[in-house]
Each structure stands twice: as structure tokens, then as C-alpha cells.
Short mmCIF file of C-alpha atoms in Angstrom, two decimals:
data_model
loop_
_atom_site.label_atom_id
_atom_site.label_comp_id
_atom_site.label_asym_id
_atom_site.label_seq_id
_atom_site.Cartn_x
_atom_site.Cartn_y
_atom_site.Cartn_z
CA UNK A 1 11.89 -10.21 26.01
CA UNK A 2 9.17 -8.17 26.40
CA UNK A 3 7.22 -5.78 29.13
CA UNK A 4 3.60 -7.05 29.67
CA UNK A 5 1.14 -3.91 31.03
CA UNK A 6 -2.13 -4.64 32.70
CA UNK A 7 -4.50 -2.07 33.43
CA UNK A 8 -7.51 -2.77 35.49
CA UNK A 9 -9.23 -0.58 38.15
CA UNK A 10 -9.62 -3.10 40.15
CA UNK A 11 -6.99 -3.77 42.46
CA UNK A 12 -7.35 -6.93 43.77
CA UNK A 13 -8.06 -8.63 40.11
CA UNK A 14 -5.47 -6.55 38.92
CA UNK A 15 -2.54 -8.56 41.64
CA UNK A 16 -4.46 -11.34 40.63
CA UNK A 17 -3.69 -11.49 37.11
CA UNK A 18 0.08 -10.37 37.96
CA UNK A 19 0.53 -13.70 39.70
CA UNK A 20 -1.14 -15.41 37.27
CA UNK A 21 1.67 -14.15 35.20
CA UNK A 22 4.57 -14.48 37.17
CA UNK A 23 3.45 -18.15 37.88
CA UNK A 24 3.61 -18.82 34.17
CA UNK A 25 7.73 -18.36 34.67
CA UNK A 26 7.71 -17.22 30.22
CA UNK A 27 11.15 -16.26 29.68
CA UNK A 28 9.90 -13.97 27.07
CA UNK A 29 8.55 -11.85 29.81
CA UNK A 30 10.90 -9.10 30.83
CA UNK A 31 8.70 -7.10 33.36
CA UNK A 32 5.29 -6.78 34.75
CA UNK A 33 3.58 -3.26 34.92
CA UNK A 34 0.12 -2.81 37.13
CA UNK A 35 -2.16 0.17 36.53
CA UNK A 36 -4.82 1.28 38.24
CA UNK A 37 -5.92 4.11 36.22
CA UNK A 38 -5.82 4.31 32.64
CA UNK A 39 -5.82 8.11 32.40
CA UNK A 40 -2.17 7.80 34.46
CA UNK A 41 -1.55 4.98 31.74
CA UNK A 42 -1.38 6.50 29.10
CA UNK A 43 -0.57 9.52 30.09
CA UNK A 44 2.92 7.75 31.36
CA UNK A 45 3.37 6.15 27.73
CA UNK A 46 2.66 9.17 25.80
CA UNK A 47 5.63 10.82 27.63
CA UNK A 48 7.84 7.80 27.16
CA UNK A 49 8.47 7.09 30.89
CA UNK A 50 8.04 3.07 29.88
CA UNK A 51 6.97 1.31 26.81
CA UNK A 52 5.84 -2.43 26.39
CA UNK A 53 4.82 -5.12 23.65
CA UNK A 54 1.67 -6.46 25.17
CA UNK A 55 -1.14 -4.90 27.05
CA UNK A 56 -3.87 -6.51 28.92
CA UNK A 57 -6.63 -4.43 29.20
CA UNK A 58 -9.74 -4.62 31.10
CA UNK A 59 -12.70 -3.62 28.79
CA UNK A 60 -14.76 -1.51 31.20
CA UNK A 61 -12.77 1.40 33.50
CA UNK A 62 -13.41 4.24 35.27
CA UNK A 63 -11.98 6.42 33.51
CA UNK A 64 -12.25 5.62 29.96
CA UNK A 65 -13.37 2.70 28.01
CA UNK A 66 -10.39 -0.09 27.62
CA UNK A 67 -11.42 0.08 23.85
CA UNK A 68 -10.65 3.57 23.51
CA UNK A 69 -8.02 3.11 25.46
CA UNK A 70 -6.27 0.34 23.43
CA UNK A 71 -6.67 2.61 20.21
CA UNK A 72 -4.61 4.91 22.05
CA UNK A 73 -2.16 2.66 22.41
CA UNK A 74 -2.16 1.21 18.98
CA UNK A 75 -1.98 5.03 17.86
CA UNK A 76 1.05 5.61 19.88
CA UNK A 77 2.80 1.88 19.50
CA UNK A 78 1.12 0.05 16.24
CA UNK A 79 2.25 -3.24 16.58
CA UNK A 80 1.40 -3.61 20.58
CA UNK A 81 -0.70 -6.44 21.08
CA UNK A 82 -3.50 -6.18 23.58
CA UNK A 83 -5.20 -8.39 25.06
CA UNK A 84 -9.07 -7.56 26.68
CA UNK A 85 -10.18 -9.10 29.74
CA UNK A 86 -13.99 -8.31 31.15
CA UNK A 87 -16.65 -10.43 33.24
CA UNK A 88 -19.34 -8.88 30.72
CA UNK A 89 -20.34 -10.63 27.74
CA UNK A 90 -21.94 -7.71 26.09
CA UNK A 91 -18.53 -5.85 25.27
CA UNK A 92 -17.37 -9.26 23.37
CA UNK A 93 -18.52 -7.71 19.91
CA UNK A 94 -17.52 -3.83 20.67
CA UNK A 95 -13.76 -5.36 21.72
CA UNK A 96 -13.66 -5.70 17.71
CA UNK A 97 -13.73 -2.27 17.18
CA UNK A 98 -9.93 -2.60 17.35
CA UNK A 99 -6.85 -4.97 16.67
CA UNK A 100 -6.55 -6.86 19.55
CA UNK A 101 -4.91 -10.73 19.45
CA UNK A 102 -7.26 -12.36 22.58
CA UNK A 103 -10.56 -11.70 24.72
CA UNK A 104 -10.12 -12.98 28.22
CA UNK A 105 -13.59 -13.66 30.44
CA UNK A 106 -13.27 -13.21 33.81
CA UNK A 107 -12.19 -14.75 36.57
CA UNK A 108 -8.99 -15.25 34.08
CA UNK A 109 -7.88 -18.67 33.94
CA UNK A 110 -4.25 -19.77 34.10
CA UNK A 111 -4.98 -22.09 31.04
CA UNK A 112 -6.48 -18.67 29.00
CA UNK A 113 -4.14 -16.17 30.38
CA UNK A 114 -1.00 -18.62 28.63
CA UNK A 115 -2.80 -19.22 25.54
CA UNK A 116 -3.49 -15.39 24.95
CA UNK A 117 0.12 -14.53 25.77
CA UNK A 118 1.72 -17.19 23.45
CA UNK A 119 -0.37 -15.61 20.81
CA UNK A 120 0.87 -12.10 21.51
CA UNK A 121 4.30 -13.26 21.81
CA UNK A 122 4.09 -15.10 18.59
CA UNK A 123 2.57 -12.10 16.44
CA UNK A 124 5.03 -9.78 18.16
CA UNK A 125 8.23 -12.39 16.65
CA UNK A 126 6.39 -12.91 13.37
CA UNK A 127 6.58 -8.50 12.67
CA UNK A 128 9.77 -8.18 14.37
CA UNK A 129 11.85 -8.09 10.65
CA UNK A 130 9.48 -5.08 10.08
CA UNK A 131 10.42 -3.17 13.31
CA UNK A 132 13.13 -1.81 14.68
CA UNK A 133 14.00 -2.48 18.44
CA UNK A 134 15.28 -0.20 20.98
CA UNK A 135 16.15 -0.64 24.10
CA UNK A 136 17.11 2.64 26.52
CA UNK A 137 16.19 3.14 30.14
CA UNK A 138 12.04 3.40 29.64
CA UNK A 139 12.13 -0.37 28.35
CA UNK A 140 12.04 -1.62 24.64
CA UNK A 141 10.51 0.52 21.49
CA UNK A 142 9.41 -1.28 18.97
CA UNK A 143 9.05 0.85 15.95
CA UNK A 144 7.74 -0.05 12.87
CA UNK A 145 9.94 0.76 9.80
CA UNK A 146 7.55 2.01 7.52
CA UNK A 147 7.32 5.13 10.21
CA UNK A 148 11.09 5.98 10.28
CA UNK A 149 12.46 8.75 7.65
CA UNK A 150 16.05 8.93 9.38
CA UNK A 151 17.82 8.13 12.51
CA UNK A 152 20.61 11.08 13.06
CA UNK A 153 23.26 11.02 15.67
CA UNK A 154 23.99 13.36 17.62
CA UNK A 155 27.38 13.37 19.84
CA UNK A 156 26.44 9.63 21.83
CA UNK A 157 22.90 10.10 21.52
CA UNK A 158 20.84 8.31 18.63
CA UNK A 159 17.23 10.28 17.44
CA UNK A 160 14.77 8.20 15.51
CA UNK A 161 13.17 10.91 13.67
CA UNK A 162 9.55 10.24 11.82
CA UNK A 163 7.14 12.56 9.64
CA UNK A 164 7.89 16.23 9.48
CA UNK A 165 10.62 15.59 12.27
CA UNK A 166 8.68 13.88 14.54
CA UNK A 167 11.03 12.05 17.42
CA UNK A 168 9.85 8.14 17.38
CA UNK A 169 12.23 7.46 20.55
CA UNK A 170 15.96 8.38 21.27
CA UNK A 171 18.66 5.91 22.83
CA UNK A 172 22.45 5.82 23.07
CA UNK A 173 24.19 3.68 20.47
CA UNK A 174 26.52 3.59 17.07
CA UNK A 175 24.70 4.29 14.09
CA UNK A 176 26.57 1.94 12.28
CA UNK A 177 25.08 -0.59 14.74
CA UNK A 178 21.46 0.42 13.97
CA UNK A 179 22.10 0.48 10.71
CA UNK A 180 23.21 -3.48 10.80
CA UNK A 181 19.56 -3.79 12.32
CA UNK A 182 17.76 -1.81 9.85
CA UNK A 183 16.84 -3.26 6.34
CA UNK A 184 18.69 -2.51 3.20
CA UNK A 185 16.26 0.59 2.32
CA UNK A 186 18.05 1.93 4.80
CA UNK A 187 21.27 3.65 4.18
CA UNK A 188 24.37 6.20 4.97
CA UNK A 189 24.21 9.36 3.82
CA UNK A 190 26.06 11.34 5.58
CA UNK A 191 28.51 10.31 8.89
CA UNK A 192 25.77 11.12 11.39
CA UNK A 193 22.84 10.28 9.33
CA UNK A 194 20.80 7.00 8.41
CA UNK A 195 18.27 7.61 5.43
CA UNK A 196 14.97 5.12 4.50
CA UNK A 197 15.35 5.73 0.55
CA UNK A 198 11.23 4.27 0.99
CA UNK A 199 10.48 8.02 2.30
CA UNK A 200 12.29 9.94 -0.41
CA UNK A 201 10.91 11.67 -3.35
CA UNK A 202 14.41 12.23 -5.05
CA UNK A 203 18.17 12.63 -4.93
CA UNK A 204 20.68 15.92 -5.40
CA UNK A 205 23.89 16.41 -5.17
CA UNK A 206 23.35 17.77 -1.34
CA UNK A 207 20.49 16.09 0.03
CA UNK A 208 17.28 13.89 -0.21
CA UNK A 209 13.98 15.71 -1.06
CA UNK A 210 11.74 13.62 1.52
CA UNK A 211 8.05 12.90 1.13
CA UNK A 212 7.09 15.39 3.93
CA UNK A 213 8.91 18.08 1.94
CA UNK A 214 12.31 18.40 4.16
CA UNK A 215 15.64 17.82 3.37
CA UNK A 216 18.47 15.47 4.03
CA UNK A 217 21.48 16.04 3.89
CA UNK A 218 24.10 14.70 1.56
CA UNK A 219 28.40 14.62 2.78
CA UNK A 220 30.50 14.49 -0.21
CA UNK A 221 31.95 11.53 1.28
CA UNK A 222 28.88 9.55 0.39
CA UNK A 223 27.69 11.53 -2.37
CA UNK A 224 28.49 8.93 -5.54
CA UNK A 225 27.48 5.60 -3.38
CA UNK A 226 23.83 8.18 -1.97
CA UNK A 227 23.72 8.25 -6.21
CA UNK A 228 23.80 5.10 -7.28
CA UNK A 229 22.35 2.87 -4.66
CA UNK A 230 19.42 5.46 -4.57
CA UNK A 231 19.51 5.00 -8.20
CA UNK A 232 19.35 0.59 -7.70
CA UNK A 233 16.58 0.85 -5.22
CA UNK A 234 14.69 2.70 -7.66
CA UNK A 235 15.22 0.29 -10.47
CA UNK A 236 14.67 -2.28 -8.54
CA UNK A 237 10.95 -0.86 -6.81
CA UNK A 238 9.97 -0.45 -10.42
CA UNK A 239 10.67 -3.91 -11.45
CA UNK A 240 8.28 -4.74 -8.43
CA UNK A 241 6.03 -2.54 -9.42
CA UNK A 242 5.53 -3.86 -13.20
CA UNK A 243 5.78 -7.52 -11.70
CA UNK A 244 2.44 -6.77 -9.34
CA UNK A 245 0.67 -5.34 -12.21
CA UNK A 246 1.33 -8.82 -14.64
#
């Protein structure tokens, strides 16, 4: 299930749409989010306080252009699928200054408005064995894989950790859990940490030498399975590798 935002600055369009929505009765819709003001938008998502899958955007706002504002999002949330909505036919070709899965013309049409969210909802299952979904309080992350170097626990509390530490989101869990969610790049290697051998440059006997240049650590626990499984996965991207270039 997923949270659908729409952000239009006009409010009576923007309750439109909403029922427009609700009347569709999609299962796959968890919630729906109105915004006024894009600034407040974003602002809200950049500081986690809800996160969603699809976005329907209206091309021209107040306060910043829906274009720039759905490269914000994709910055933020890559594999959000927006939608654009406007009654002008001029910002048709500038909407493809960014990924977006449908163009809506105004008024929105109950006929359109299902067709563009089946889309979304089918691109959003089609990446979903590339992502890894989270679900805390804000809503549902959806974070792609490729961005995650570890997920560490600490005491109940899970951190998804990206580039030079970055926190990606943070939710209560087992890490043994999120590991059975995780591909098999990913692995133990230590009792509080999760490692994706994709982001690391080589082995020790203590830790991981990550891309970014930090370390992970290493528990002598899992020291001679870290070895040789990092050891298999490297084998086995080579093999890949040699394949591609036949």
C-alpha cells in the first residue's frame, strides 16, 4: 500500500482531485496527503515527517515550479513516481525535463486520474525487488538498494546508513528480519551490523574497507564466513563481468 501526495495551490482543485481519489476505492492506496504549498512540501519530506510512493503534482505553483519541485523529490526518494497535472498545454514538453510516469490535463478526469495511478502503482511493484521497504511512524520508505552501505542496530532501533554515513531512514525492527528482505549482497558481519559487499573495496581480518573510505567492522564470530562469502561474491561478480564483455 502506498501514500499518494498531491500538491496544488489551488484549494478547491486540490479537494477535487482527493475525491477523485478516494472514489476510485484502490486498495493499494494507503493514505491521501493535500498540500497547498510546495515550499511546506518539501520542506516536511526533507525532515522525514511523512514519505510516499506517488506524487501528483501540479506543474505551475506559487512558490516554485512543480518541475523543480518533482526533481526534489526524485533527489530525496528516486523511485517516487509523480504524476503532473496542469490546464496549460505549453508546460507538456518542459514536464520532460524529469522522470515522471503520467501528464494529467485539467479538469482531471476520473477515467485519467485511474489510468495514471495504475501506471505508478505498477512501476512502483515492478522496482520493488530493488528497494528496500520500511515502514515506521512517518509512512513507508522505499529505499533503493544500490544507496545502502549498512544497516546497524542499535539497542531496538534499526539505522539505514548510506554514503559517508549518511542516515537513509531509521525504524524499529530485528536485523535479522531486514536482512531476510535484503538481497544476498547483503550480509552479517558483525551481531549489530548488515554489510552490502556491492559497496566494499576489500576485506581484513577486522573490517570492510568501503568505497567512501570508512570502515566496517568485523566480530570474530563472523570473521571466516565475512572471508569467504566476500571471497564468492567476488568470484562470482567477475564471472559477470567477463560474461558482459563476450
Amino acid at each position: 500500500m502506498w501514500n499518494v501526495v498531491i500538491c496544488d495551490d489551488q484549494a478547491e482543485i486540490l479537494r477535487n482531485v482527493a475525491q477523485k481519489l478516494n472514489s476510485l476505492k484502490m486498495e493499494e492506496i494507503r493514505s491521501i496527503i493535500c498540500f497547498q504549498y510546495a515550499d511546506f512540501m518539501i520542506g516536511e519530506l526533507e525532515e522525514q515527517r511523512f514519505d510516499a510512493g506517488i506524487f501528483i503534482l501540479d506543474v505551475k505553483l506559487k512558490e516554485m515550479n512543480g518541475i523543480d519541485l518533482a526533481g526534489r523529490i526524485l533527489r530525496l526518494h528516486p523511485n517516487s513516481q509523480i504524476i503532473f497535472m496542469s490546464g496549460y498545454n505549453d508546460y507538456f514538453e518542459d514536464a520532460y525535463e524529469v522522470e515522471h510516469c503520467f501528464f494529467l490535463r485539467k479538469p482531471v478526469t476520473d477515467v485519467k486520474l485511474e489510468k495514471a495511478m495504475r501506471r505508478a502503482i505498477k512501476n512502483l511493484g515492478d522496482k520493488k525487488k530493488n528497494f528496500f521497504y520500511v515502514e515506521n511512524k512517518s509512512g513507508q520508505y522505499v529505499i533503493d538498494c544500490s544507496e545502502i552501505f549498512i544497516i546497524e542496530r542499535r539497542k531496538r532501533k534499526l539505522l539505514v546508513m548510506g554514503e559517508n554515513g549518511k542516515l537513509l531512514c531509521s525504524f524499529y525492527g530485528k536485523l535479522e528480519e531486514a536482512g531476510a528482505k535484503l538481497p544476498d549482497h547483503f550480509f552479517q558481519c558483525h551481531n549489530s551490523i548488515l554489510v552490502n559487499f556491492r559497496k566494499a573495496r576489500s576485506i581484513s581480518s577486522e573490517a570492510f574497507l568501503m568505497i567512501d573510505g570508512s570502515k566496517v567492522a568485523i566480530s570474530r564470530s563472523h570473521k571466516n564466513e565475512c572471508k569467504s562469502s566476500f571471497a564468492r561474491f567476488c568470484s562470482e561478480r567477475r564471472a559477470k563481468a567477463e560474461a558482459k564483455e563476450e
